[in-house]
Amino acid sequence: MPKSASEYAALLEGLNEGVIAFDRRRAVVLANGASIRLLGLAGQEVVGRGADELFSASPELLEILEAGFRGRLYPVPRDLMLRHGDGGMRRLGATTSYLKAESKQGLVLVVQDVSALKKMEWETYQDAKMSALGRLAASVAHEVRNPLGAVDIQLQLLEDDLRAVDEGMRSRIYRRLNIARMEMKRLDRIVHNFLRFSRTPRLDLRRISLNDVVRHVFDLVSPEARERGIRLDLDLHEGLPAVNGDESQLGQAVLNITVNAFQAMESDGQLRARTWMDSDGNHNCLSISDTGCGIPDEEIDRIFEYYYTTRDEGTGLGLSIARQIIHQHRGRIDVESETGKGTVFRIHLPVGGRAG
């Protein structure tokens, strides 16, 4: 039995995917609620407006629509990033088809939120890369440590032999030996970091306070904050239940994020930590926000990648290790940033039961 127009409208409104239809003049003739939400069009008059006017702030989306109007459709979802008026970013998959297939007139745009799917794919890829990288790092570290030990022994023997050399020559050679030893120690620390990174540390799980972890980290960095002219602000919800976690490892994760924030800020910056309980009552939440330079859109998807850094002196491990620790605690970490305004990291940790 044919459906009525109201039944079709109700069907479209029930979809999680956004659907917008354009006539041959490129004006909107239909837009369901999901499209309004996904494309950040709430509060706007949509039907009757042209595509160029409606999406003037989204060149990626306009490019997809322009191709569709010219007959080059996207039956397979094409990824695009869309910034909303509140500064948030959303990753969408967009497909296009003809509004009237038989006459190839008009255009239908279908969009769906693929942020969670893309994040899951990225995390799976990163975990696989981490596993392979860890095996390589462990192998390299093992191979490097053996000759390092042999060189150290030879330096000790050489130092013993220097006792037979005149004092002036001995002093010069001692200085060079000390430089060699310092460089060897630096290399040994690099090897140690490789090993630490390749071997996931076992968690010492206890019932701990997330607020105490944050306070301890802020106490630790307060001298550097004073030196840099950075204001520290704590807004901690005192009613939080305990989490089942490793205090040292969680402290390391918070510290890594804090250090990253310091490096992004000039003097007179502000670093704020806030804790709260989420709406479902099952997670403690922590946000760490800074007033730094922010992260460009093209880099924000890469900041948790291993060894990815934009600083010459950076190792690219700080945020990667923070993410690894949070995931070990069955939590999640998200980031939101705007260039020139700052960055917010949000950590969600499950409320702990009896520590195992």
GROMACS .gro file of N, CA, C and O in nm, residues 127-177:
model
  204
  127ASP      N    1   4.721   0.082   1.794
  127ASP     CA    2   4.756  -0.031   1.880
  127ASP      C    3   4.839  -0.133   1.805
  127ASP      O    4   4.936  -0.190   1.858
  128ALA      N    5   4.801  -0.158   1.678
  128ALA     CA    6   4.878  -0.252   1.597
  128ALA      C    7   5.018  -0.197   1.570
  128ALA      O    8   5.118  -0.270   1.577
  129LYS      N    9   5.024  -0.066   1.541
  129LYS     CA   10   5.154  -0.003   1.518
  129LYS      C   11   5.238  -0.005   1.645
  129LYS      O   12   5.360  -0.028   1.640
  130MET      N   13   5.172   0.017   1.758
  130MET     CA   14   5.243   0.015   1.886
  130MET      C   15   5.302  -0.123   1.914
  130MET      O   16   5.416  -0.136   1.960
  131SER      N   17   5.225  -0.227   1.884
  131SER     CA   18   5.273  -0.363   1.907
  131SER      C   19   5.397  -0.392   1.822
  131SER      O   20   5.497  -0.444   1.871
  132ALA      N   21   5.390  -0.356   1.693
  132ALA     CA   22   5.505  -0.379   1.605
  132ALA      C   23   5.624  -0.292   1.645
  132ALA      O   24   5.739  -0.338   1.648
  133LEU      N   25   5.595  -0.167   1.680
  133LEU     CA   26   5.701  -0.076   1.720
  133LEU      C   27   5.767  -0.122   1.849
  133LEU      O   28   5.888  -0.111   1.867
  134GLY      N   29   5.684  -0.175   1.939
  134GLY     CA   30   5.738  -0.224   2.066
  134GLY      C   31   5.834  -0.339   2.046
  134GLY      O   32   5.940  -0.345   2.111
  135ARG      N   33   5.798  -0.431   1.958
  135ARG     CA   34   5.888  -0.545   1.932
  135ARG      C   35   6.019  -0.496   1.870
  135ARG      O   36   6.128  -0.544   1.905
  136LEU      N   37   6.008  -0.399   1.777
  136LEU     CA   38   6.128  -0.345   1.715
  136LEU      C   39   6.214  -0.271   1.818
  136LEU      O   40   6.336  -0.287   1.822
  137ALA      N   41   6.148  -0.191   1.903
  137ALA     CA   42   6.222  -0.114   2.003
  137ALA      C   43   6.295  -0.205   2.100
  137ALA      O   44   6.410  -0.180   2.136
  138ALA      N   45   6.227  -0.312   2.144
  138ALA     CA   46   6.290  -0.405   2.237
  138ALA      C   47   6.411  -0.471   2.173
  138ALA      O   48   6.516  -0.489   2.238
  139SER      N   49   6.400  -0.507   2.046
  139SER     CA   50   6.511  -0.571   1.976
  139SER      C   51   6.629  -0.476   1.961
  139SER      O   52   6.744  -0.511   1.988
  140VAL      N   53   6.599  -0.350   1.918
  140VAL     CA   54   6.705  -0.251   1.901
  140VAL      C   55   6.772  -0.220   2.034
  140VAL      O   56   6.896  -0.213   2.044
  141ALA      N   57   6.691  -0.201   2.138
  141ALA     CA   58   6.747  -0.168   2.269
  141ALA      C   59   6.839  -0.279   2.319
  141ALA      O   60   6.946  -0.254   2.374
  142HIS      N   61   6.797  -0.403   2.300
  142HIS     CA   62   6.879  -0.517   2.342
  142HIS      C   63   7.013  -0.519   2.267
  142HIS      O   64   7.120  -0.539   2.326
  143GLU      N   65   7.007  -0.496   2.136
  143GLU     CA   66   7.128  -0.500   2.055
  143GLU      C   67   7.222  -0.384   2.087
  143GLU      O   68   7.344  -0.399   2.082
  144VAL      N   69   7.166  -0.268   2.123
  144VAL     CA   70   7.249  -0.152   2.151
  144VAL      C   71   7.314  -0.163   2.289
  144VAL      O   72   7.428  -0.121   2.309
  145ARG      N   73   7.242  -0.220   2.385
  145ARG     CA   74   7.294  -0.225   2.521
  145ARG      C   75   7.419  -0.313   2.532
  145ARG      O   76   7.506  -0.285   2.613
  146ASN      N   77   7.426  -0.418   2.454
  146ASN     CA   78   7.544  -0.505   2.462
  146ASN      C   79   7.673  -0.430   2.425
  146ASN      O   80   7.769  -0.431   2.503
  147PRO      N   81   7.681  -0.366   2.308
  147PRO     CA   82   7.803  -0.290   2.278
  147PRO      C   83   7.825  -0.173   2.372
  147PRO      O   84   7.940  -0.136   2.398
  148LEU      N   85   7.717  -0.113   2.426
  148LEU     CA   86   7.734  -0.006   2.522
  148LEU      C   87   7.809  -0.054   2.646
  148LEU      O   88   7.898   0.013   2.697
  149GLY      N   89   7.772  -0.173   2.691
  149GLY     CA   90   7.841  -0.232   2.806
  149GLY      C   91   7.988  -0.258   2.777
  149GLY      O   92   8.075  -0.233   2.861
  150ALA      N   93   8.014  -0.308   2.656
  150ALA     CA   94   8.152  -0.337   2.618
  150ALA      C   95   8.235  -0.209   2.610
  150ALA      O   96   8.350  -0.204   2.655
  151VAL      N   97   8.177  -0.102   2.556
  151VAL     CA   98   8.248   0.026   2.547
  151VAL      C   99   8.277   0.080   2.686
  151VAL      O  100   8.387   0.134   2.713
  152ASP      N  101   8.181   0.068   2.776
  152ASP     CA  102   8.201   0.116   2.913
  152ASP      C  103   8.317   0.043   2.980
  152ASP      O  104   8.398   0.105   3.051
  153ILE      N  105   8.325  -0.086   2.960
  153ILE     CA  106   8.436  -0.163   3.018
  153ILE      C  107   8.569  -0.115   2.961
  153ILE      O  108   8.668  -0.097   3.034
  154GLN      N  109   8.575  -0.091   2.830
  154GLN     CA  110   8.698  -0.045   2.769
  154GLN      C  111   8.739   0.094   2.820
  154GLN      O  112   8.858   0.122   2.838
  155LEU      N  113   8.642   0.179   2.847
  155LEU     CA  114   8.673   0.311   2.902
  155LEU      C  115   8.732   0.299   3.042
  155LEU      O  116   8.824   0.374   3.079
  156GLN      N  117   8.678   0.206   3.120
  156GLN     CA  118   8.734   0.184   3.254
  156GLN      C  119   8.878   0.134   3.246
  156GLN      O  120   8.965   0.179   3.322
  157LEU      N  121   8.903   0.041   3.154
  157LEU     CA  122   9.039  -0.010   3.138
  157LEU      C  123   9.134   0.100   3.090
  157LEU      O  124   9.249   0.110   3.136
  158LEU      N  125   9.083   0.186   3.000
  158LEU     CA  126   9.166   0.295   2.951
  158LEU      C  127   9.199   0.392   3.064
  158LEU      O  128   9.311   0.444   3.072
  159GLU      N  129   9.102   0.415   3.152
  159GLU     CA  130   9.126   0.503   3.267
  159GLU      C  131   9.234   0.446   3.358
  159GLU      O  132   9.319   0.519   3.411
  160ASP      N  133   9.233   0.314   3.375
  160ASP     CA  134   9.339   0.250   3.455
  160ASP      C  135   9.475   0.268   3.389
  160ASP      O  136   9.576   0.296   3.456
  161ASP      N  137   9.479   0.254   3.256
  161ASP     CA  138   9.607   0.267   3.184
  161ASP      C  139   9.662   0.409   3.191
  161ASP      O  140   9.784   0.430   3.178
  162LEU      N  141   9.576   0.509   3.213
  162LEU     CA  142   9.621   0.648   3.213
  162LEU      C  143   9.709   0.682   3.333
  162LEU      O  144   9.773   0.788   3.336
  163ARG      N  145   9.709   0.597   3.432
  163ARG     CA  146   9.791   0.625   3.549
  163ARG      C  147   9.939   0.632   3.514
  163ARG      O  148  10.018   0.694   3.585
  164ALA      N  149   9.977   0.566   3.402
  164ALA     CA  150  10.118   0.566   3.361
  164ALA      C  151  10.153   0.685   3.272
  164ALA      O  152  10.268   0.700   3.231
  165VAL      N  153  10.054   0.770   3.239
  165VAL     CA  154  10.076   0.884   3.150
  165VAL      C  155  10.104   1.009   3.233
  165VAL      O  156  10.055   1.022   3.346
  166ASP      N  157  10.182   1.104   3.180
  166ASP     CA  158  10.213   1.226   3.256
  166ASP      C  159  10.085   1.304   3.286
  166ASP      O  160   9.985   1.294   3.215
  167GLU      N  161  10.092   1.387   3.391
  167GLU     CA  162   9.973   1.449   3.447
  167GLU      C  163   9.900   1.539   3.348
  167GLU      O  164   9.777   1.541   3.342
  168GLY      N  165   9.973   1.618   3.269
  168GLY     CA  166   9.909   1.709   3.173
  168GLY      C  167   9.828   1.633   3.070
  168GLY      O  168   9.712   1.668   3.042
  169MET      N  169   9.889   1.531   3.012
  169MET     CA  170   9.819   1.449   2.913
  169MET      C  171   9.702   1.375   2.977
  169MET      O  172   9.593   1.364   2.920
  170ARG      N  173   9.723   1.327   3.100
  170ARG     CA  174   9.619   1.252   3.172
  170ARG      C  175   9.495   1.339   3.192
  170ARG      O  176   9.382   1.294   3.174
  171SER      N  177   9.516   1.465   3.229
  171SER     CA  178   9.403   1.555   3.254
  171SER      C  179   9.321   1.577   3.127
  171SER      O  180   9.197   1.575   3.131
  172ARG      N  181   9.387   1.598   3.015
  172ARG     CA  182   9.315   1.619   2.890
  172ARG      C  183   9.236   1.494   2.849
  172ARG      O  184   9.121   1.503   2.804
  173ILE      N  185   9.299   1.378   2.866
  173ILE     CA  186   9.231   1.254   2.827
  173ILE      C  187   9.114   1.225   2.921
  173ILE      O  188   9.008   1.178   2.878
  174TYR      N  189   9.131   1.255   3.052
  174TYR     CA  190   9.021   1.236   3.146
  174TYR      C  191   8.898   1.317   3.106
  174TYR      O  192   8.784   1.270   3.115
  175ARG      N  193   8.922   1.442   3.062
  175ARG     CA  194   8.810   1.526   3.020
  175ARG      C  195   8.736   1.462   2.902
  175ARG      O  196   8.613   1.460   2.897
  176ARG      N  197   8.812   1.409   2.810
  176ARG     CA  198   8.749   1.345   2.694
  176ARG      C  199   8.676   1.216   2.734
  176ARG      O  200   8.570   1.184   2.679
  177LEU      N  201   8.734   1.145   2.829
  177LEU     CA  202   8.666   1.025   2.878
  177LEU      C  203   8.534   1.060   2.946
  177LEU      O  204   8.433   0.990   2.930
   0.00000   0.00000   0.00000
